[in-house]
PDB file of C-alpha atoms in Angstrom:
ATOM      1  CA  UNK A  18      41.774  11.395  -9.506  1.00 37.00           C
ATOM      2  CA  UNK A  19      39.891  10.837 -12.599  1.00 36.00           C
ATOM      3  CA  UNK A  20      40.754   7.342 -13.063  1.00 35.00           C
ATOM      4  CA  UNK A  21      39.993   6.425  -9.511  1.00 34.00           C
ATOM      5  CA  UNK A  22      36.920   7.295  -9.464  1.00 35.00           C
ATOM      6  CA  UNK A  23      36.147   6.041 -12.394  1.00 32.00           C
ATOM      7  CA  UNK A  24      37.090   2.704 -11.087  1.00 31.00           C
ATOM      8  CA  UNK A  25      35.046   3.303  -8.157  1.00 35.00           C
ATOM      9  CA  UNK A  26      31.864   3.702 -10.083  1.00 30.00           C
ATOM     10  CA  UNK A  27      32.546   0.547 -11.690  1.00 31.00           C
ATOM     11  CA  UNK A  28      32.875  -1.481  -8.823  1.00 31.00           C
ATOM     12  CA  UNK A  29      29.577   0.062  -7.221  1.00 32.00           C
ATOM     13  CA  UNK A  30      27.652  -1.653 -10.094  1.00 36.00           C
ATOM     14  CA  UNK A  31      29.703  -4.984  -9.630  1.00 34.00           C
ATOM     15  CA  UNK A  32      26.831  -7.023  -8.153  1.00 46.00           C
ATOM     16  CA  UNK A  33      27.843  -9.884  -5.501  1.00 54.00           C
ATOM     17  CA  UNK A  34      28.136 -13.025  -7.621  1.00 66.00           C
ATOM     18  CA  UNK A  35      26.740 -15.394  -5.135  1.00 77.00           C
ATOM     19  CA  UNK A  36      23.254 -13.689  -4.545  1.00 86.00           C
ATOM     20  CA  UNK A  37      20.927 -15.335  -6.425  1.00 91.00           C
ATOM     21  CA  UNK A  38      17.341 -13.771  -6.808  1.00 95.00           C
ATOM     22  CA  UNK A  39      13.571 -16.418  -7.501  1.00 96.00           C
ATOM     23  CA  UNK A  40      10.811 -14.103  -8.330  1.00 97.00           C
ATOM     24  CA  UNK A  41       7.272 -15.849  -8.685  1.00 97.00           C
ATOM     25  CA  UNK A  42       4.692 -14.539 -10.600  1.00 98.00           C
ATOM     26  CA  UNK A  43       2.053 -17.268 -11.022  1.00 97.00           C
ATOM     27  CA  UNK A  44      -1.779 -16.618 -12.272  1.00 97.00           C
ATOM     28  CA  UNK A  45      -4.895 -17.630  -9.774  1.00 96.00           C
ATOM     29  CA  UNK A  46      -6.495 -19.193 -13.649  1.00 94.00           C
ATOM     30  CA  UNK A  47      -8.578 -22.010 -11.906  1.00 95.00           C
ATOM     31  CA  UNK A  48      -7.070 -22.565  -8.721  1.00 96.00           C
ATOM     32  CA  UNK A  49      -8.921 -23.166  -5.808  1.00 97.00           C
ATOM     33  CA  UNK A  50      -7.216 -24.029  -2.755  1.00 98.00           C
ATOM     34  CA  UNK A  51      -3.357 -23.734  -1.907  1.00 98.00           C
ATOM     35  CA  UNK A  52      -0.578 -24.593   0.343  1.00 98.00           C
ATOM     36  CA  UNK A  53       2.219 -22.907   1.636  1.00 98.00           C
ATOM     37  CA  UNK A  54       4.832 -24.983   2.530  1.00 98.00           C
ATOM     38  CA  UNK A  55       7.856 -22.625   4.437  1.00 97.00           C
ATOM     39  CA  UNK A  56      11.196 -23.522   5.993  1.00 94.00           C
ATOM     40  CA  UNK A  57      13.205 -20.461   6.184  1.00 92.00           C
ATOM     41  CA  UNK A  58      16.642 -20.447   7.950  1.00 86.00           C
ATOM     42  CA  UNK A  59      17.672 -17.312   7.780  1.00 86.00           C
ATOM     43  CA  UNK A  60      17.153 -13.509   6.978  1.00 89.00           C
ATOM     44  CA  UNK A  61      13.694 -11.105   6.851  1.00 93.00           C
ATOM     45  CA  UNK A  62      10.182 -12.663   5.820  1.00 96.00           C
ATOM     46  CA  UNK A  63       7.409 -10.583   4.544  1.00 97.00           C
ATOM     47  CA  UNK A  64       4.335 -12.683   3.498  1.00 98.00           C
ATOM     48  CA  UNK A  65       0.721 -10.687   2.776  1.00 98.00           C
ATOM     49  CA  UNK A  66      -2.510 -10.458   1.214  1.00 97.00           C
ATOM     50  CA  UNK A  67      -1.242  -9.392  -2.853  1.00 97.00           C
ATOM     51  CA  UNK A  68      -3.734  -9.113  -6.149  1.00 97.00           C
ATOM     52  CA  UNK A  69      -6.949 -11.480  -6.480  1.00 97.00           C
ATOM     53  CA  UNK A  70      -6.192 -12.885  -9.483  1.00 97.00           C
ATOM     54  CA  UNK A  71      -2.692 -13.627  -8.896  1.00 98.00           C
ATOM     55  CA  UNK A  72      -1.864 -16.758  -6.778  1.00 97.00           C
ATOM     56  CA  UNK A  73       1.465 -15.965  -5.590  1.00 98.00           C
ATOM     57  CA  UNK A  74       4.042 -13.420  -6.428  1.00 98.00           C
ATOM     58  CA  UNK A  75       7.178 -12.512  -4.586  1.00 98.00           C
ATOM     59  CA  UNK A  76      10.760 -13.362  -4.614  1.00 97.00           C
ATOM     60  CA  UNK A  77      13.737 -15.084  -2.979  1.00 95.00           C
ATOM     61  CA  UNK A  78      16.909 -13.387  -2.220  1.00 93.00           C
ATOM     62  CA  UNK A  79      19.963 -15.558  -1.258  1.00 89.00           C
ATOM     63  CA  UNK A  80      23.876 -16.189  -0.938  1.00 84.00           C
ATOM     64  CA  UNK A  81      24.371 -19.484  -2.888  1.00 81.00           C
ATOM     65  CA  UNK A  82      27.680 -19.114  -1.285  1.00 80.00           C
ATOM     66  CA  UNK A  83      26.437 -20.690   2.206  1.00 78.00           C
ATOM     67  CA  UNK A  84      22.616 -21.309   1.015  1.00 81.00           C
ATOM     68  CA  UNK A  85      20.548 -23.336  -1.036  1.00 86.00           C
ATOM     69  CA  UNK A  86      17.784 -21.592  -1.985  1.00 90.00           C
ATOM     70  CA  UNK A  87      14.238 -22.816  -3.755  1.00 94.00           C
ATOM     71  CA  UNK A  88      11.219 -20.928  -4.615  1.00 96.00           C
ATOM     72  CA  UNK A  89       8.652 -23.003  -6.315  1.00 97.00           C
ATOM     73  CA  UNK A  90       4.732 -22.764  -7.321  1.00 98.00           C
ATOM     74  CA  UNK A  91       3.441 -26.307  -8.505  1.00 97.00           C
ATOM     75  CA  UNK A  92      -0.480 -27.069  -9.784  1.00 95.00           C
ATOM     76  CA  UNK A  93      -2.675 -29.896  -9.361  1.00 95.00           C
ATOM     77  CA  UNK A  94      -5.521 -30.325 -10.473  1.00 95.00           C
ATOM     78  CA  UNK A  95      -6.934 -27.477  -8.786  1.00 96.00           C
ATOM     79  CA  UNK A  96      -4.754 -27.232  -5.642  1.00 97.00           C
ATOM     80  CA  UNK A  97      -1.573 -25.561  -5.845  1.00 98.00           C
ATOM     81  CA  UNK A  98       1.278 -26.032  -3.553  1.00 98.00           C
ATOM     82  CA  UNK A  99       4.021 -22.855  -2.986  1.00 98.00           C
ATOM     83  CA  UNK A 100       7.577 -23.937  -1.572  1.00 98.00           C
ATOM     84  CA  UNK A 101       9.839 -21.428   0.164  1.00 96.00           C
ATOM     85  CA  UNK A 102      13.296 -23.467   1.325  1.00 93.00           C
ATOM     86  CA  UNK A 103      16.707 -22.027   2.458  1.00 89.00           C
ATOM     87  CA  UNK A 104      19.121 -24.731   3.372  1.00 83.00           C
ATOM     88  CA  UNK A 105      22.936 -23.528   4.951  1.00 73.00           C
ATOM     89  CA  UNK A 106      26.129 -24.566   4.280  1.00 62.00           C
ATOM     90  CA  UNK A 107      27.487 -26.747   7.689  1.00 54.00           C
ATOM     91  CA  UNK A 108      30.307 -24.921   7.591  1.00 56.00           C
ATOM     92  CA  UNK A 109      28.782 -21.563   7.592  1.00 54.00           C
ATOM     93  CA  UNK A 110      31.114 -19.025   9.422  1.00 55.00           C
ATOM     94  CA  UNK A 111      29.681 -16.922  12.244  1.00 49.00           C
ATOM     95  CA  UNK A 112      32.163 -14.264  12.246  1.00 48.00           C
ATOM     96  CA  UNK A 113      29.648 -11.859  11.006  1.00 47.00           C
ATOM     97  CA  UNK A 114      32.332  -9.143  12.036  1.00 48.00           C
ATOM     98  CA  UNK A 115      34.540  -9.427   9.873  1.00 48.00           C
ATOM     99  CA  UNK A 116      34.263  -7.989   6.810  1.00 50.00           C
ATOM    100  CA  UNK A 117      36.422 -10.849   4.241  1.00 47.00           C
ATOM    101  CA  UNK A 118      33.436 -13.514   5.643  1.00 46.00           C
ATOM    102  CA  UNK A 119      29.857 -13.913   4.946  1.00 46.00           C
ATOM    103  CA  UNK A 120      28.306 -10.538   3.609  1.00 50.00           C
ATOM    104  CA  UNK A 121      25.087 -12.114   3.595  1.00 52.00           C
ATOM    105  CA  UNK A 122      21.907 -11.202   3.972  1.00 72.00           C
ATOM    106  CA  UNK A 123      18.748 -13.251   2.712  1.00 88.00           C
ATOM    107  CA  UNK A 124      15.137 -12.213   2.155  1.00 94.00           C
ATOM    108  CA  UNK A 125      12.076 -12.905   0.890  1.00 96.00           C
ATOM    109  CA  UNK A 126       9.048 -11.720  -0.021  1.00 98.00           C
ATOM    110  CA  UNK A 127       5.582 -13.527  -0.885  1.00 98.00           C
ATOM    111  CA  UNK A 128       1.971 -12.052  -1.561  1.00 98.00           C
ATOM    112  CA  UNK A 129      -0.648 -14.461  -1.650  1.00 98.00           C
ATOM    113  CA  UNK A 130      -4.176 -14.152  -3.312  1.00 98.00           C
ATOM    114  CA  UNK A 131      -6.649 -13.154  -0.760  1.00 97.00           C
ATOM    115  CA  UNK A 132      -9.833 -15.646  -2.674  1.00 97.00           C
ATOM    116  CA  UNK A 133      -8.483 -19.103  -2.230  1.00 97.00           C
ATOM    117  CA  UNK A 134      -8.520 -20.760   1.031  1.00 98.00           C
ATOM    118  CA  UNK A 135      -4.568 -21.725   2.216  1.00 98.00           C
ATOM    119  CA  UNK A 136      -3.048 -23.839   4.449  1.00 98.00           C
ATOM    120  CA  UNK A 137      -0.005 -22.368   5.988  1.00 98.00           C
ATOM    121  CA  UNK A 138       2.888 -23.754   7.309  1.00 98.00           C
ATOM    122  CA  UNK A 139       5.720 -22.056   8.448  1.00 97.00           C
ATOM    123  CA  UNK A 140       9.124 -22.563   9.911  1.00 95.00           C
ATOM    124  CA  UNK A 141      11.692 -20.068  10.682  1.00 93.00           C
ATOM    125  CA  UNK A 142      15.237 -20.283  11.801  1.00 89.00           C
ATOM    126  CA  UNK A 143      17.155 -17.069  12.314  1.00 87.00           C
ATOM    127  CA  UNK A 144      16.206 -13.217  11.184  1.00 88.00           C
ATOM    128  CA  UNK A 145      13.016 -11.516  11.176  1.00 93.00           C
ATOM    129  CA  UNK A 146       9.341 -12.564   9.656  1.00 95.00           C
ATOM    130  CA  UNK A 147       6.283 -10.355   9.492  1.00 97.00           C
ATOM    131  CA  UNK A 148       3.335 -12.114   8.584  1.00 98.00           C
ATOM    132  CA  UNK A 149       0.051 -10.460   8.056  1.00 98.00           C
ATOM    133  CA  UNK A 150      -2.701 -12.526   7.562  1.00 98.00           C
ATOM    134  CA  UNK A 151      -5.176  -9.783   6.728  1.00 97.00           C
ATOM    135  CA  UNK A 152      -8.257 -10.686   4.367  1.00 96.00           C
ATOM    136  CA  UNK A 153      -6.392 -14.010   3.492  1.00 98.00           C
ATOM    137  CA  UNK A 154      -8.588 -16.966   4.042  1.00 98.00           C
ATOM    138  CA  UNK A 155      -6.741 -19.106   6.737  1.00 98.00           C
ATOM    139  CA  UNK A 156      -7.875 -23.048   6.994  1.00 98.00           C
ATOM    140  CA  UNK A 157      -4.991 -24.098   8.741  1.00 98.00           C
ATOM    141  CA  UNK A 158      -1.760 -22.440  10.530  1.00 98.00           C
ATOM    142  CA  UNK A 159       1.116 -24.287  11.769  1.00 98.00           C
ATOM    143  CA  UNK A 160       4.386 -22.073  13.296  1.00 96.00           C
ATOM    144  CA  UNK A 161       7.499 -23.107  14.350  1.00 95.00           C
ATOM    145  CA  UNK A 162       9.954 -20.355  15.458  1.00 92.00           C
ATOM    146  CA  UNK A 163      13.179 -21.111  15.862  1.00 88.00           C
ATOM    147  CA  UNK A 164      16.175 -17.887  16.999  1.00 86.00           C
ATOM    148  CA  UNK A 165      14.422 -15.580  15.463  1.00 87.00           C
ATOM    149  CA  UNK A 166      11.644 -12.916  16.099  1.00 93.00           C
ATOM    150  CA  UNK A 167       8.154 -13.604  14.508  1.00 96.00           C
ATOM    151  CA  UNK A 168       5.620 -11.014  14.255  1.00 97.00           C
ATOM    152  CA  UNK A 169       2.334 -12.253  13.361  1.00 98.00           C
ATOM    153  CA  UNK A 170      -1.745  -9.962  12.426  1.00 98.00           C
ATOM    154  CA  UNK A 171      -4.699 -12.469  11.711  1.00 97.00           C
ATOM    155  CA  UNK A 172      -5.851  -9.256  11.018  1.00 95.00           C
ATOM    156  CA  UNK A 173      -9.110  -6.142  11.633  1.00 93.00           C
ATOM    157  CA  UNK A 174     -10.830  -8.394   9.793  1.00 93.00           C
ATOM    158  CA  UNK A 175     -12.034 -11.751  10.512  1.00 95.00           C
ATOM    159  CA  UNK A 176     -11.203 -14.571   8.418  1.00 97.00           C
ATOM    160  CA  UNK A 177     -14.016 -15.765   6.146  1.00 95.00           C
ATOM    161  CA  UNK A 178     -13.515 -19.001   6.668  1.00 97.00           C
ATOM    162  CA  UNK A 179     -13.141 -21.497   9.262  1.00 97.00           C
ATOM    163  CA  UNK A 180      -9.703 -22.178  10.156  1.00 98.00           C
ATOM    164  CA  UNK A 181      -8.948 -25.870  11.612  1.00 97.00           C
ATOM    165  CA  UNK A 182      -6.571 -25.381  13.960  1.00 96.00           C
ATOM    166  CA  UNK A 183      -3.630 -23.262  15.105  1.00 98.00           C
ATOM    167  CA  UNK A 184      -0.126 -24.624  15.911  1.00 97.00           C
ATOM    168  CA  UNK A 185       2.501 -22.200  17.479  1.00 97.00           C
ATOM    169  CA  UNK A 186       5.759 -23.857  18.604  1.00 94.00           C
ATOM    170  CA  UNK A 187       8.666 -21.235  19.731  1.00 90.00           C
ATOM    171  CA  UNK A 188      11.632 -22.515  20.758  1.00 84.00           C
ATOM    172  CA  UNK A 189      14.146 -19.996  21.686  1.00 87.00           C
ATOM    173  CA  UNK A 190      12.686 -17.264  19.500  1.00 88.00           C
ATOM    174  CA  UNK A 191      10.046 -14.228  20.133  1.00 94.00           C
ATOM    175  CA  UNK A 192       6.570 -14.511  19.094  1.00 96.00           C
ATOM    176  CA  UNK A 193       3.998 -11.941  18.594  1.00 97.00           C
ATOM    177  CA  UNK A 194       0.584 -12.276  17.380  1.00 98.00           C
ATOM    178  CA  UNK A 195      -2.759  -9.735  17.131  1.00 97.00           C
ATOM    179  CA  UNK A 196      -5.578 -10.236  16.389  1.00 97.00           C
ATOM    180  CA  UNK A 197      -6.320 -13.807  17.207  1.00 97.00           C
ATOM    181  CA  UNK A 198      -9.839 -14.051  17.670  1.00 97.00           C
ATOM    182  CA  UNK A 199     -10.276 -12.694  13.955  1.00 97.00           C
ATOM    183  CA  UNK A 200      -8.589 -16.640  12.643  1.00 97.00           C
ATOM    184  CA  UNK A 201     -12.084 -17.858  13.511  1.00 97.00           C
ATOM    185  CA  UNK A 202     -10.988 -20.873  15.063  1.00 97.00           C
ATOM    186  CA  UNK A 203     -12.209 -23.257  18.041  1.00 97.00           C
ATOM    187  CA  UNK A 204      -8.537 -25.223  18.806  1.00 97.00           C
ATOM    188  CA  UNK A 205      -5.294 -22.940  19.468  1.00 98.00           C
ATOM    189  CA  UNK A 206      -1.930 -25.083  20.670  1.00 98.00           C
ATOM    190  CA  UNK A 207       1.249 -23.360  21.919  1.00 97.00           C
ATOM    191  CA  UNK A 208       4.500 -24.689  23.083  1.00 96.00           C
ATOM    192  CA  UNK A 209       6.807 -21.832  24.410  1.00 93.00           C
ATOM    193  CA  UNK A 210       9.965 -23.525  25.363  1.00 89.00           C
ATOM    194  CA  UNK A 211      12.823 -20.813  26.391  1.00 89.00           C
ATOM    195  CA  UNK A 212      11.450 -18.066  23.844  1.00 90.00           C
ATOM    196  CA  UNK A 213       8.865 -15.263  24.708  1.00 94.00           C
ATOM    197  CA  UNK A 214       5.310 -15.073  23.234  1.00 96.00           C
ATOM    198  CA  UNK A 215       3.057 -12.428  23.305  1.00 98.00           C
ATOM    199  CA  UNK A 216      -0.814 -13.126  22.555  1.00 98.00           C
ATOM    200  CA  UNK A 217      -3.612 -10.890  21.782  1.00 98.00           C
ATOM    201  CA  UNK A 218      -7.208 -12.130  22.437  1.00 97.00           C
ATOM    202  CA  UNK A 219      -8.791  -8.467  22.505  1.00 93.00           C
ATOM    203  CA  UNK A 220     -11.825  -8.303  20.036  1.00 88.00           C
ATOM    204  CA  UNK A 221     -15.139  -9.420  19.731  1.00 90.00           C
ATOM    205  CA  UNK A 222     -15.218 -13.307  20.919  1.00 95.00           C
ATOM    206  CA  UNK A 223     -18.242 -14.375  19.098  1.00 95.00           C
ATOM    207  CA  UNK A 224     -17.682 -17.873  19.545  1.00 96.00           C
ATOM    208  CA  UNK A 225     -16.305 -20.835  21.929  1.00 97.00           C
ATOM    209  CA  UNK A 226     -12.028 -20.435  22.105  1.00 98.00           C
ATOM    210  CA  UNK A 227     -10.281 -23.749  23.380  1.00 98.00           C
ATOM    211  CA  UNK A 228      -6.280 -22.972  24.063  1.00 98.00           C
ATOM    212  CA  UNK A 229      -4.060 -25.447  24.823  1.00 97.00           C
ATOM    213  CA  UNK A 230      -0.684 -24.013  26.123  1.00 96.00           C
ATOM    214  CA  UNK A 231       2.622 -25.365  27.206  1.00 94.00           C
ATOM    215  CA  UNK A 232       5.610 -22.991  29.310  1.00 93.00           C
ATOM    216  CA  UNK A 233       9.061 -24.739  29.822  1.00 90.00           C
ATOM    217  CA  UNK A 234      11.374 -22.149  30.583  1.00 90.00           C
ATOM    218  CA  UNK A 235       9.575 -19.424  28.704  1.00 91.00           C
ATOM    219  CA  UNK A 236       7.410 -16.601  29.163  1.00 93.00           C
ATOM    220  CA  UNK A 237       4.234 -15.901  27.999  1.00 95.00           C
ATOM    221  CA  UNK A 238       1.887 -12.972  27.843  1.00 96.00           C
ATOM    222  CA  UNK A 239      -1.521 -13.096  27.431  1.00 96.00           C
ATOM    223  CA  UNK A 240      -3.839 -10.029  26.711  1.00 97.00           C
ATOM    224  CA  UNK A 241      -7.381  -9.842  26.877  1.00 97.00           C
ATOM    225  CA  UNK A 242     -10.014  -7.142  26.172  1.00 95.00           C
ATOM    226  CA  UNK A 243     -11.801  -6.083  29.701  1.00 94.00           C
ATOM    227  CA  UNK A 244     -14.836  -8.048  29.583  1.00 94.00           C
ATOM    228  CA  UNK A 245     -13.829 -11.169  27.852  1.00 96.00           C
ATOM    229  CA  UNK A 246     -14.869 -14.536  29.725  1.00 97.00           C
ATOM    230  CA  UNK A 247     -11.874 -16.137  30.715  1.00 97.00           C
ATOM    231  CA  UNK A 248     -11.701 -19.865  31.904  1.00 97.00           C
ATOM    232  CA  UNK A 249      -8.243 -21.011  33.110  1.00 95.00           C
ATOM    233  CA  UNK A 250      -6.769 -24.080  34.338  1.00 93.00           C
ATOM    234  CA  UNK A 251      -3.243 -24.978  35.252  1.00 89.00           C
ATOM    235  CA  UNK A 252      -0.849 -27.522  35.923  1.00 86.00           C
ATOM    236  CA  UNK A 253       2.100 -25.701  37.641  1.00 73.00           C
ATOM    237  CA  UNK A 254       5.415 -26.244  39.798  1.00 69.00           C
ATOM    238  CA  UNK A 255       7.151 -24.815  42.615  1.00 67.00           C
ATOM    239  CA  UNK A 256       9.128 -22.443  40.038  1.00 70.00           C
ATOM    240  CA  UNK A 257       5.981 -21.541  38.061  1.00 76.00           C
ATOM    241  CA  UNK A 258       4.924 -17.801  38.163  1.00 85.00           C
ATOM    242  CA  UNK A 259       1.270 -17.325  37.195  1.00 88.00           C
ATOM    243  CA  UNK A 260      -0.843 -14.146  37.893  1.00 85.00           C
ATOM    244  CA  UNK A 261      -4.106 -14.803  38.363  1.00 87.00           C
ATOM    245  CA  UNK A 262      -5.515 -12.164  40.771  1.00 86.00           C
ATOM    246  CA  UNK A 263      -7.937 -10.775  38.544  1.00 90.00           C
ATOM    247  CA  UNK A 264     -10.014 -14.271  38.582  1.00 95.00           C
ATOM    248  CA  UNK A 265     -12.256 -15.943  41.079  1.00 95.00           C
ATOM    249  CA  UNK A 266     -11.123 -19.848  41.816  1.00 94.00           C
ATOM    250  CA  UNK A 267     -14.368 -22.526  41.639  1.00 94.00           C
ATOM    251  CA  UNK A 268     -14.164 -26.183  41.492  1.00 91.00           C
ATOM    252  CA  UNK A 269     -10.402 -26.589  39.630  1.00 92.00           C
ATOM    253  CA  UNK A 270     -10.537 -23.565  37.239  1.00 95.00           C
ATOM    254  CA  UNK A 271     -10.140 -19.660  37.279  1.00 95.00           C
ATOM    255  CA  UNK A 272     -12.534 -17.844  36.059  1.00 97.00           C
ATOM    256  CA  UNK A 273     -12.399 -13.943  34.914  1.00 96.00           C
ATOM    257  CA  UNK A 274     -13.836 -11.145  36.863  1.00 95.00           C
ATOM    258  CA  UNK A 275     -16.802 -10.591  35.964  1.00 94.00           C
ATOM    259  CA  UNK A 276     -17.904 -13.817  34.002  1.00 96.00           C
ATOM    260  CA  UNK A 277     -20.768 -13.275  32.144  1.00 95.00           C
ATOM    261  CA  UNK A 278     -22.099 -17.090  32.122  1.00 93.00           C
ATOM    262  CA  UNK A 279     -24.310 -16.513  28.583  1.00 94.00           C
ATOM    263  CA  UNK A 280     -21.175 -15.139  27.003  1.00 96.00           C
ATOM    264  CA  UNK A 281     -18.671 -17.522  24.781  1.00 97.00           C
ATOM    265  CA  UNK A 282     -15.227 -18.070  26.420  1.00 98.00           C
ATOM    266  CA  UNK A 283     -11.598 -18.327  26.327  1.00 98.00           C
ATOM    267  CA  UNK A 284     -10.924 -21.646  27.764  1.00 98.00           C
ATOM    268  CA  UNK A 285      -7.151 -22.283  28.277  1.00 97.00           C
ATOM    269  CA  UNK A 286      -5.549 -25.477  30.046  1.00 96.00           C
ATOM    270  CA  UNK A 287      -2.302 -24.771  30.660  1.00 91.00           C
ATOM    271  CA  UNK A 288       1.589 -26.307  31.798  1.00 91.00           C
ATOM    272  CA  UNK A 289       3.342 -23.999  33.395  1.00 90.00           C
ATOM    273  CA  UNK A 290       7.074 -25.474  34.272  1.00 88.00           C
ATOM    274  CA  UNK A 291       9.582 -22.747  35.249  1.00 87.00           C
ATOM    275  CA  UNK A 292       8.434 -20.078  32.871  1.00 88.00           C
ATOM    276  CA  UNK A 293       6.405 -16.823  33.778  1.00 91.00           C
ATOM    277  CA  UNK A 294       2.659 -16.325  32.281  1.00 93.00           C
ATOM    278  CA  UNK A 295       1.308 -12.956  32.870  1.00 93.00           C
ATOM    279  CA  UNK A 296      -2.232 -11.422  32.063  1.00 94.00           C
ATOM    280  CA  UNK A 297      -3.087  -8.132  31.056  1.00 94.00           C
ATOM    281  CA  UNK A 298      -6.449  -6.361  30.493  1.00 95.00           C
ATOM    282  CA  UNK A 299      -7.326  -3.879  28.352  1.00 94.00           C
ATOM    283  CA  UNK A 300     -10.187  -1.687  28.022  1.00 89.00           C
ATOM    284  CA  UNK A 301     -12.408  -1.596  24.785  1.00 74.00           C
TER     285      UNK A 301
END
């Protein structure tokens, strides 16, 4: 009995040979703007606000067995440029079941200085990602979601700096996002294909919103704070589904009940193919 469990203990500190782990630990020194350059196949994604003076830390976790993994923090000048990739093996096998095959799981983890303005862009695959955007200063998000569920806070507080534009593509995943009003920007695009999104508008709207939004197959739904002005117009089908009882139809657009006309608005132009785009108010 002794000398099996000895052997036991042994083999409980026999780490997996293929998992290879990146860590990044890179000073802020004089950096003043950065990218964030992400295409993540598979496993969990945790990316945050971390320490001021640090530009990025965090780590990559991965099975160089069916992945390629890279994790890398380059400087220019003053403009540095963070690289997440996970590339898998073609002949990856699926049979997650079975216990001889693919004990994989990858994750990563990244924490980026909340001073510097970033540009994000992001692309997941399969797994899960949260991403809170929280005191980070935002000046441009781009998401693409592939089979995988994305959960997404801009934030309680609102971004200090303008963002450019936001860019939400999900194909056959799930996306959630709070807190959008808090990016502070203008010009919001999203394509929902045959996923599910769920966006949250509630907050103070201090300023002009434009939304651009495209259902195929998907559904979408959209939640506002009781109150908010509300401008909607539509291109639809036969197999759209659109709720729009709580608005008053003038001219070619919807507008929210009541409309305050000296307030900013929400102004979405929609394509609404097959999917399902539901609205839902909530009070302050």
């Amino acid at each position: 009995m002794r000398l099996i469990y000895f052997i036991c203990i042994i083999s409980l500190g026999i780490s997996n040979s293929h998992e290879n782990i990146i860590t990044l630990n890179e000073l802020l020194n004089d950096t003043q703007s950065l990218k964030v350059n992400i295409s993540y196949s598979l496993g969990d994604l945790i990316l945050e606000h971390g320490q001021n003076n640090m530009a990025v830390t965090g780590y990559l976790k991965y099975n160089s067995k069916n992945f390629e993994g890279k994790l890398e923090y380059d400087q220019f000048g003053s403009h540095g440029i963070l690289n997440l990739e996970t590339d898998m093996d073609i002949n990856f096998d699926w049979e997650f079941n079975d216990n001889t095959k693919n004990l994989i799981y990858n994750e990563a983890e990244l924490y980026i200085s909340p001073v510097i303005p970033i540009s994000l862009n992001l692309g997941v695959g399969m797994g899960n990602s949260l991403i809170s955007l929280d005191k980070i200063k935002v000046e441009e998000f781009n998401l693409d979601c592939g089979l995988c569920e994305t959960q997404i806070d801009i934030g309680e507080h609102r971004n200090p700096i303008d963002c450019s534009s936001l860019d939400v593509d999900a194909g056959l995943g799930t996306v959630k996002i709070k807190n959008l009003i808090n990016l502070n920007t203008t010009d919001m695009d999203f394509d929902c294909g045959l996923g599910t999104m769920e966006l949250d508008f509630t907050g103070v709207l201090l300023k002009e919103i434009y939304v651009d939004l495209s259902v195929g197959l998907g559904s979408v739904d959209l939640i506002f704070q009781t109150g908010t002005n509300v401008i909607f117009k539509y291109d639809g089908s036969f197999l759209s589904n659109v709720d729009l009882s709580d608005f008053r139809y003038s001219g070619d657009k919807y507008y929210s009940i009541p409309f305050i006309e000296d307030n900013p608005s929400i102004v979405i132009t929609g394509s609404i193919g097959a999917g399902t785009l539901d609205i839902h108010w909530i009070e302050n």
